[in-house]
mmCIF file of C-alpha atoms in Angstrom:
data_model
loop_
_atom_site.group_PDB
_atom_site.id
_atom_site.type_symbol
_atom_site.label_atom_id
_atom_site.label_comp_id
_atom_site.label_asym_id
_atom_site.label_seq_id
_atom_site.Cartn_x
_atom_site.Cartn_y
_atom_site.Cartn_z
ATOM 1 C CA MET A 227 -12.993 63.558 17.191
ATOM 2 C CA SER A 228 -9.783 65.664 17.112
ATOM 3 C CA ASP A 229 -8.512 67.379 13.980
ATOM 4 C CA ALA A 230 -5.629 64.904 13.815
ATOM 5 C CA GLU A 231 -7.980 61.932 14.014
ATOM 6 C CA ASP A 232 -10.216 63.513 11.388
ATOM 7 C CA ASP A 233 -7.213 63.858 9.085
ATOM 8 C CA VAL A 234 -6.404 60.176 9.550
ATOM 9 C CA GLU A 235 -9.985 59.146 8.806
ATOM 10 C CA SER A 236 -10.049 61.298 5.700
ATOM 11 C CA GLN A 237 -7.214 59.297 4.165
ATOM 12 C CA PRO A 238 -8.377 56.333 2.077
ATOM 13 C CA LEU A 239 -8.292 53.083 3.994
ATOM 14 C CA GLN A 240 -6.646 51.435 1.008
ATOM 15 C CA ALA A 241 -3.567 53.606 1.541
ATOM 16 C CA HIS A 242 -3.298 52.383 5.134
ATOM 17 C CA LEU A 243 -3.800 48.790 4.076
ATOM 18 C CA ARG A 244 -1.151 49.144 1.387
ATOM 19 C CA ASP A 245 1.313 50.353 4.019
ATOM 20 C CA TYR A 246 0.254 47.624 6.440
ATOM 21 C CA ARG A 247 0.664 44.974 3.748
ATOM 22 C CA ALA A 248 4.192 46.281 3.089
ATOM 23 C CA TRP A 249 4.931 46.150 6.831
ATOM 24 C CA LEU A 250 3.734 42.532 7.052
ATOM 25 C CA ARG A 251 5.778 41.642 3.997
ATOM 26 C CA ALA A 252 8.841 43.280 5.538
ATOM 27 C CA ALA A 253 8.216 41.160 8.633
ATOM 28 C CA ASP A 254 8.421 38.105 6.338
ATOM 29 C CA ARG A 255 4.868 36.966 7.036
ATOM 30 C CA PRO A 256 3.517 34.300 4.636
ATOM 31 C CA LYS A 257 1.390 35.616 1.779
ATOM 32 C CA THR A 258 -1.604 33.590 2.940
ATOM 33 C CA THR A 259 -1.379 35.221 6.381
ATOM 34 C CA ILE A 260 -1.042 38.701 4.877
ATOM 35 C CA ASP A 261 -4.065 38.200 2.621
ATOM 36 C CA LEU A 262 -6.148 36.935 5.538
ATOM 37 C CA ARG A 263 -5.194 39.876 7.798
ATOM 38 C CA ILE A 264 -6.024 42.402 5.087
ATOM 39 C CA TYR A 265 -9.323 40.677 4.339
ATOM 40 C CA HIS A 266 -10.393 40.775 7.999
ATOM 41 C CA VAL A 267 -9.665 44.497 8.335
ATOM 42 C CA THR A 268 -11.498 45.171 5.070
ATOM 43 C CA ARG A 269 -14.459 43.147 6.357
ATOM 44 C CA LEU A 270 -14.607 45.352 9.464
ATOM 45 C CA ALA A 271 -14.424 48.490 7.300
ATOM 46 C CA ARG A 272 -17.500 47.365 5.343
ATOM 47 C CA ASP A 273 -19.553 47.750 8.537
ATOM 48 C CA HIS A 274 -17.593 50.645 10.054
ATOM 49 C CA ALA A 275 -16.242 52.986 7.392
ATOM 50 C CA ARG A 276 -14.406 55.124 9.963
ATOM 51 C CA ILE A 277 -12.599 52.246 11.624
ATOM 52 C CA HIS A 278 -9.889 54.475 13.085
ATOM 53 C CA SER A 279 -12.553 56.095 15.263
ATOM 54 C CA LEU A 280 -13.816 52.816 16.711
ATOM 55 C CA THR A 281 -13.880 52.411 20.477
ATOM 56 C CA THR A 282 -13.151 49.189 22.298
ATOM 57 C CA PRO A 283 -16.836 48.584 23.174
ATOM 58 C CA GLU A 284 -17.797 49.074 19.505
ATOM 59 C CA LEU A 285 -15.131 46.635 18.380
ATOM 60 C CA ILE A 286 -16.254 44.074 20.974
ATOM 61 C CA ALA A 287 -19.876 44.499 19.874
ATOM 62 C CA TRP A 288 -18.904 43.907 16.240
ATOM 63 C CA LEU A 289 -16.990 40.724 17.053
ATOM 64 C CA ALA A 290 -19.822 39.464 19.258
ATOM 65 C CA ALA A 291 -22.479 40.086 16.610
ATOM 66 C CA HIS A 292 -21.257 37.385 14.245
ATOM 67 C CA ASP A 293 -22.100 33.691 14.452
ATOM 68 C CA TRP A 294 -18.555 32.465 13.900
ATOM 69 C CA SER A 295 -16.739 29.364 15.058
ATOM 70 C CA THR A 296 -14.217 29.789 17.849
ATOM 71 C CA GLU A 297 -11.284 29.500 15.455
ATOM 72 C CA THR A 298 -12.746 32.076 13.068
ATOM 73 C CA ARG A 299 -13.326 34.480 15.949
ATOM 74 C CA ARG A 300 -9.773 33.930 17.182
ATOM 75 C CA SER A 301 -8.465 34.607 13.680
ATOM 76 C CA TYR A 302 -10.394 37.883 13.396
ATOM 77 C CA ARG A 303 -9.173 38.930 16.830
ATOM 78 C CA ALA A 304 -5.566 38.281 15.810
ATOM 79 C CA SER A 305 -6.014 40.287 12.597
ATOM 80 C CA LEU A 306 -7.607 43.278 14.306
ATOM 81 C CA THR A 307 -5.216 43.409 17.251
ATOM 82 C CA GLY A 308 -2.297 43.263 14.809
ATOM 83 C CA TYR A 309 -3.659 46.003 12.575
ATOM 84 C CA PHE A 310 -4.629 48.427 15.325
ATOM 85 C CA ARG A 311 -1.347 47.833 17.162
ATOM 86 C CA TRP A 312 0.490 48.782 13.964
ATOM 87 C CA ALA A 313 -1.768 51.785 13.340
ATOM 88 C CA HIS A 314 -1.147 53.025 16.878
ATOM 89 C CA ALA A 315 2.622 52.466 16.719
ATOM 90 C CA THR A 316 2.878 54.377 13.434
ATOM 91 C CA GLY A 317 0.829 57.347 14.629
ATOM 92 C CA ARG A 318 -2.260 56.661 12.558
ATOM 93 C CA ILE A 319 -4.445 56.444 15.656
ATOM 94 C CA HIS A 320 -3.950 57.830 19.166
ATOM 95 C CA GLN A 321 -5.589 54.955 21.043
ATOM 96 C CA ASP A 322 -5.623 51.254 20.247
ATOM 97 C CA PRO A 323 -9.232 49.980 20.511
ATOM 98 C CA ALA A 324 -8.118 46.350 20.183
ATOM 99 C CA ALA A 325 -5.650 46.430 23.081
ATOM 100 C CA ALA A 326 -8.329 45.444 25.594
ATOM 101 C CA LEU A 327 -10.169 42.848 23.505
ATOM 102 C CA PRO A 328 -10.967 39.776 25.625
ATOM 103 C CA PRO A 329 -8.829 36.692 24.971
ATOM 104 C CA ILE A 330 -10.496 33.760 23.229
ATOM 105 C CA ARG A 331 -9.532 30.295 24.388
ATOM 106 C CA PRO A 332 -9.366 27.575 21.737
ATOM 107 C CA ARG A 333 -11.929 24.823 22.128
ATOM 108 C CA PRO A 334 -10.926 21.189 21.965
ATOM 109 C CA GLY A 335 -11.488 20.054 18.413
ATOM 110 C CA VAL A 336 -13.538 17.055 17.342
ATOM 111 C CA PRO A 337 -12.723 15.034 14.196
ATOM 112 C CA ARG A 338 -15.351 15.664 11.525
ATOM 113 C CA PRO A 339 -14.402 13.576 8.468
ATOM 114 C CA ALA A 340 -16.604 13.957 5.416
ATOM 115 C CA GLY A 341 -18.694 10.880 4.719
ATOM 116 C CA GLU A 342 -17.677 8.659 1.812
ATOM 117 C CA ASP A 343 -21.117 8.806 0.216
ATOM 118 C CA ARG A 344 -21.078 12.612 0.148
ATOM 119 C CA ILE A 345 -17.624 12.614 -1.414
ATOM 120 C CA VAL A 346 -18.628 10.111 -4.098
ATOM 121 C CA ASP A 347 -21.779 12.075 -4.944
ATOM 122 C CA ALA A 348 -19.778 15.312 -5.156
ATOM 123 C CA MET A 349 -17.162 13.707 -7.394
ATOM 124 C CA LEU A 350 -19.823 12.442 -9.797
ATOM 125 C CA ALA A 351 -21.538 15.817 -10.113
ATOM 126 C CA ALA A 352 -18.579 18.212 -9.977
ATOM 127 C CA GLU A 353 -16.829 19.786 -12.928
ATOM 128 C CA PRO A 354 -13.281 18.482 -13.561
ATOM 129 C CA ARG A 355 -11.381 21.231 -11.731
ATOM 130 C CA VAL A 356 -13.571 20.961 -8.620
ATOM 131 C CA ARG A 357 -13.268 17.173 -8.754
ATOM 132 C CA LEU A 358 -9.494 17.595 -8.681
ATOM 133 C CA MET A 359 -9.761 19.974 -5.721
ATOM 134 C CA ILE A 360 -11.801 17.383 -3.825
ATOM 135 C CA LEU A 361 -9.228 14.685 -4.595
ATOM 136 C CA LEU A 362 -6.400 16.870 -3.310
ATOM 137 C CA GLY A 363 -8.256 17.322 -0.038
ATOM 138 C CA ALA A 364 -9.480 13.752 0.361
ATOM 139 C CA GLN A 365 -6.483 11.797 -0.990
ATOM 140 C CA ALA A 366 -3.598 14.124 -0.120
ATOM 141 C CA GLY A 367 -4.920 15.981 2.936
ATOM 142 C CA LEU A 368 -4.331 19.497 1.581
ATOM 143 C CA ARG A 369 -5.834 22.630 3.084
ATOM 144 C CA ARG A 370 -7.846 24.873 0.780
ATOM 145 C CA GLY A 371 -4.979 27.386 0.641
ATOM 146 C CA GLU A 372 -2.558 24.613 -0.269
ATOM 147 C CA ILE A 373 -4.895 23.379 -3.000
ATOM 148 C CA ALA A 374 -5.055 26.902 -4.423
ATOM 149 C CA GLN A 375 -1.251 27.038 -4.691
ATOM 150 C CA VAL A 376 -0.668 23.715 -6.487
ATOM 151 C CA HIS A 377 1.703 24.289 -9.437
ATOM 152 C CA SER A 378 3.031 21.976 -12.126
ATOM 153 C CA ARG A 379 6.596 22.435 -10.851
ATOM 154 C CA ASP A 380 5.553 20.955 -7.497
ATOM 155 C CA VAL A 381 4.680 17.538 -8.950
ATOM 156 C CA VAL A 382 7.963 15.674 -8.570
ATOM 157 C CA ARG A 383 9.245 12.174 -9.174
ATOM 158 C CA ASP A 384 10.553 10.268 -6.145
ATOM 159 C CA LEU A 385 11.941 6.770 -5.578
ATOM 160 C CA GLU A 386 8.475 5.204 -5.280
ATOM 161 C CA GLY A 387 6.411 7.246 -7.733
ATOM 162 C CA TRP A 388 5.097 10.811 -7.739
ATOM 163 C CA SER A 389 4.858 13.291 -4.892
ATOM 164 C CA LEU A 390 3.575 16.824 -4.441
ATOM 165 C CA ARG A 391 5.550 19.624 -2.830
ATOM 166 C CA VAL A 392 2.965 21.365 -0.656
ATOM 167 C CA HIS A 393 3.350 24.998 0.339
ATOM 168 C CA GLY A 394 2.066 24.710 3.873
ATOM 169 C CA LYS A 395 0.749 27.025 6.515
ATOM 170 C CA GLY A 396 3.400 29.172 8.187
ATOM 171 C CA ARG A 397 5.907 28.136 5.486
ATOM 172 C CA ARG A 398 5.997 24.570 6.801
ATOM 173 C CA ASN A 399 6.418 23.012 3.380
ATOM 174 C CA ARG A 400 6.216 19.255 2.999
ATOM 175 C CA GLN A 401 6.179 16.533 0.381
ATOM 176 C CA VAL A 402 3.107 14.303 0.112
ATOM 177 C CA PRO A 403 3.078 11.067 -1.929
ATOM 178 C CA LEU A 404 0.420 10.937 -4.634
ATOM 179 C CA VAL A 405 -1.637 7.942 -5.689
ATOM 180 C CA ASP A 406 -1.267 7.199 -9.394
ATOM 181 C CA ASP A 407 -4.660 8.556 -10.486
ATOM 182 C CA LEU A 408 -4.151 11.866 -8.704
ATOM 183 C CA ALA A 409 -0.605 12.226 -10.024
ATOM 184 C CA ARG A 410 -1.831 11.527 -13.559
ATOM 185 C CA ALA A 411 -4.584 14.131 -13.255
ATOM 186 C CA LEU A 412 -2.071 16.780 -12.173
ATOM 187 C CA LEU A 413 0.477 15.829 -14.837
ATOM 188 C CA GLU A 414 -2.143 16.152 -17.574
ATOM 189 C CA LEU A 415 -2.805 19.805 -16.692
ATOM 190 C CA PRO A 416 -1.131 22.623 -18.672
ATOM 191 C CA PRO A 417 2.098 23.977 -17.102
ATOM 192 C CA GLY A 418 1.544 26.565 -14.381
ATOM 193 C CA TRP A 419 -1.036 26.871 -11.630
ATOM 194 C CA ALA A 420 -3.439 23.960 -11.374
ATOM 195 C CA PHE A 421 -6.236 26.437 -10.608
ATOM 196 C CA PRO A 422 -5.397 29.740 -12.322
ATOM 197 C CA SER A 423 -7.411 32.857 -11.603
ATOM 198 C CA PRO A 424 -9.706 33.871 -14.475
ATOM 199 C CA VAL A 425 -9.430 37.494 -13.338
ATOM 200 C CA LEU A 426 -5.791 38.093 -12.379
ATOM 201 C CA ALA A 427 -3.304 36.997 -15.026
ATOM 202 C CA GLY A 428 -0.514 34.844 -13.639
ATOM 203 C CA GLN A 429 -2.248 34.324 -10.280
ATOM 204 C CA HIS A 430 -4.030 31.343 -8.746
ATOM 205 C CA LEU A 431 -7.493 31.185 -7.206
ATOM 206 C CA THR A 432 -7.765 32.399 -3.630
ATOM 207 C CA ALA A 433 -8.090 29.939 -0.763
ATOM 208 C CA ALA A 434 -11.550 31.327 -0.005
ATOM 209 C CA HIS A 435 -12.737 30.701 -3.568
ATOM 210 C CA VAL A 436 -11.379 27.151 -3.559
ATOM 211 C CA GLY A 437 -13.148 26.503 -0.260
ATOM 212 C CA LYS A 438 -16.389 27.919 -1.647
ATOM 213 C CA LEU A 439 -16.253 25.670 -4.724
ATOM 214 C CA ILE A 440 -15.564 22.552 -2.671
ATOM 215 C CA SER A 441 -18.287 23.328 -0.119
ATOM 216 C CA ALA A 442 -20.817 23.892 -2.901
ATOM 217 C CA ALA A 443 -19.926 20.513 -4.422
ATOM 218 C CA LEU A 444 -20.047 18.614 -1.129
ATOM 219 C CA GLY A 445 -23.386 20.107 -0.135
ATOM 220 C CA PRO A 446 -24.814 21.580 3.078
ATOM 221 C CA GLY A 447 -22.834 21.155 6.266
ATOM 222 C CA LEU A 448 -19.549 20.061 4.699
ATOM 223 C CA THR A 449 -16.387 22.046 4.015
ATOM 224 C CA SER A 450 -13.016 21.454 2.398
ATOM 225 C CA HIS A 451 -11.462 21.018 5.852
ATOM 226 C CA GLN A 452 -13.573 17.931 6.468
ATOM 227 C CA LEU A 453 -11.851 16.294 3.507
ATOM 228 C CA ARG A 454 -8.612 16.826 5.432
ATOM 229 C CA HIS A 455 -10.198 15.181 8.475
ATOM 230 C CA ARG A 456 -11.214 12.295 6.249
ATOM 231 C CA PHE A 457 -7.655 11.922 4.979
ATOM 232 C CA ALA A 458 -6.228 11.997 8.515
ATOM 233 C CA THR A 459 -8.681 9.408 9.800
ATOM 234 C CA ARG A 460 -8.036 6.986 6.937
ATOM 235 C CA ALA A 461 -4.264 7.548 7.067
ATOM 236 C CA TYR A 462 -4.165 6.779 10.792
ATOM 237 C CA ALA A 463 -6.194 3.597 10.264
ATOM 238 C CA VAL A 464 -3.455 2.150 8.027
ATOM 239 C CA ASP A 465 -0.686 1.732 10.637
ATOM 240 C CA HIS A 466 -1.934 3.698 13.656
ATOM 241 C CA ASP A 467 1.174 5.843 13.193
ATOM 242 C CA LEU A 468 0.366 9.348 14.446
ATOM 243 C CA LEU A 469 3.810 10.729 13.541
ATOM 244 C CA THR A 470 3.390 9.763 9.884
ATOM 245 C CA VAL A 471 -0.051 11.379 9.772
ATOM 246 C CA GLN A 472 1.352 14.486 11.448
ATOM 247 C CA GLN A 473 4.028 14.790 8.775
ATOM 248 C CA LEU A 474 1.559 14.198 5.957
ATOM 249 C CA LEU A 475 -0.711 16.937 7.276
ATOM 250 C CA GLY A 476 2.135 19.355 8.003
ATOM 251 C CA HIS A 477 1.228 19.917 11.653
ATOM 252 C CA ALA A 478 3.758 21.342 14.071
ATOM 253 C CA LYS A 479 2.360 19.366 17.024
ATOM 254 C CA PRO A 480 0.922 15.831 17.320
ATOM 255 C CA GLU A 481 -1.843 17.240 19.529
ATOM 256 C CA THR A 482 -3.220 19.050 16.489
ATOM 257 C CA THR A 483 -3.151 15.868 14.428
ATOM 258 C CA MET A 484 -5.148 14.042 17.102
ATOM 259 C CA ILE A 485 -7.967 16.571 16.624
ATOM 260 C CA TYR A 486 -8.224 15.521 12.980
ATOM 261 C CA THR A 487 -8.125 11.787 13.566
ATOM 262 C CA ARG A 488 -11.287 9.897 14.447
ATOM 263 C CA ILE A 489 -10.667 6.566 16.114
ATOM 264 C CA PRO A 490 -13.062 4.015 14.568
ATOM 265 C CA ASP A 491 -15.854 2.856 16.871
ATOM 266 C CA ALA A 492 -14.873 -0.770 16.209
ATOM 267 C CA ALA A 493 -11.370 -0.086 17.534
ATOM 268 C CA LYS A 494 -12.796 1.456 20.693
ATOM 269 C CA ARG A 495 -15.060 -1.539 21.200
ATOM 270 C CA ARG A 496 -12.187 -4.011 20.714
ATOM 271 C CA THR A 497 -10.204 -2.120 23.363
ATOM 272 C CA VAL A 498 -13.039 -2.206 25.892
ATOM 273 C CA VAL A 499 -13.741 -5.903 25.251
ATOM 274 C CA ALA A 500 -10.029 -6.735 25.582
ATOM 275 C CA LEU A 501 -9.836 -4.886 28.902
ATOM 276 C CA SER A 502 -12.850 -6.715 30.296
ATOM 277 C CA ALA A 503 -11.377 -10.081 29.308
ATOM 278 C CA ALA A 504 -7.991 -9.345 30.875
#
């Protein structure tokens, strides 16, 4: 290692991450994206304290060592390539070890809606705040990060009843109608964040913590995202209107919405029978 590289490594990583966070903020990246990028770099640093000395083969080996889903692996790759590109451009490192990371192709998704029995069991056993989190996923289709950011000011009256302003991924905000019971539960909360942080005054729970609470309530093999799949599947079954479901979920493309929407087996059978009778 050169003297210059040794000087870089001797500086606390937190100082670099503080500067990188400021750079991402200046680039107008969403807070959820910034937090995720910082978390991924910090996760790497837990295994490799001198991350600015990492070589490309070492970085590849670290990514390959984890049993992650394709989307999680793609997310880590994006975080690390972004960080090391910035570190190289700003003179913090002399070579970018992430520049030659192999691309990761997305896999076609399969709808995985949570089963109704598991949701009912979780609702019966969960504490009130977790029960409300589950309802926001199952009855409003919110992501875990969107659940974390629910605020009293976002519950608004519309022409038909109550709706929720949802702070979506990539700043694609949307308004989702609320069923009466869910609206009432939100309106009965104290003003402010629906799920305030017990540690950081004035802040809400993190998306990761919300996801952890929901997964623990639902039981093995289920996550908060499968509540969103459940919402999409049931919403599509109402009118078979993919555009409406797309807007409710806040997706940029209908192709993404199709991944979330399971076509009922009975509908498939009716189609096949109709074709054979034609």
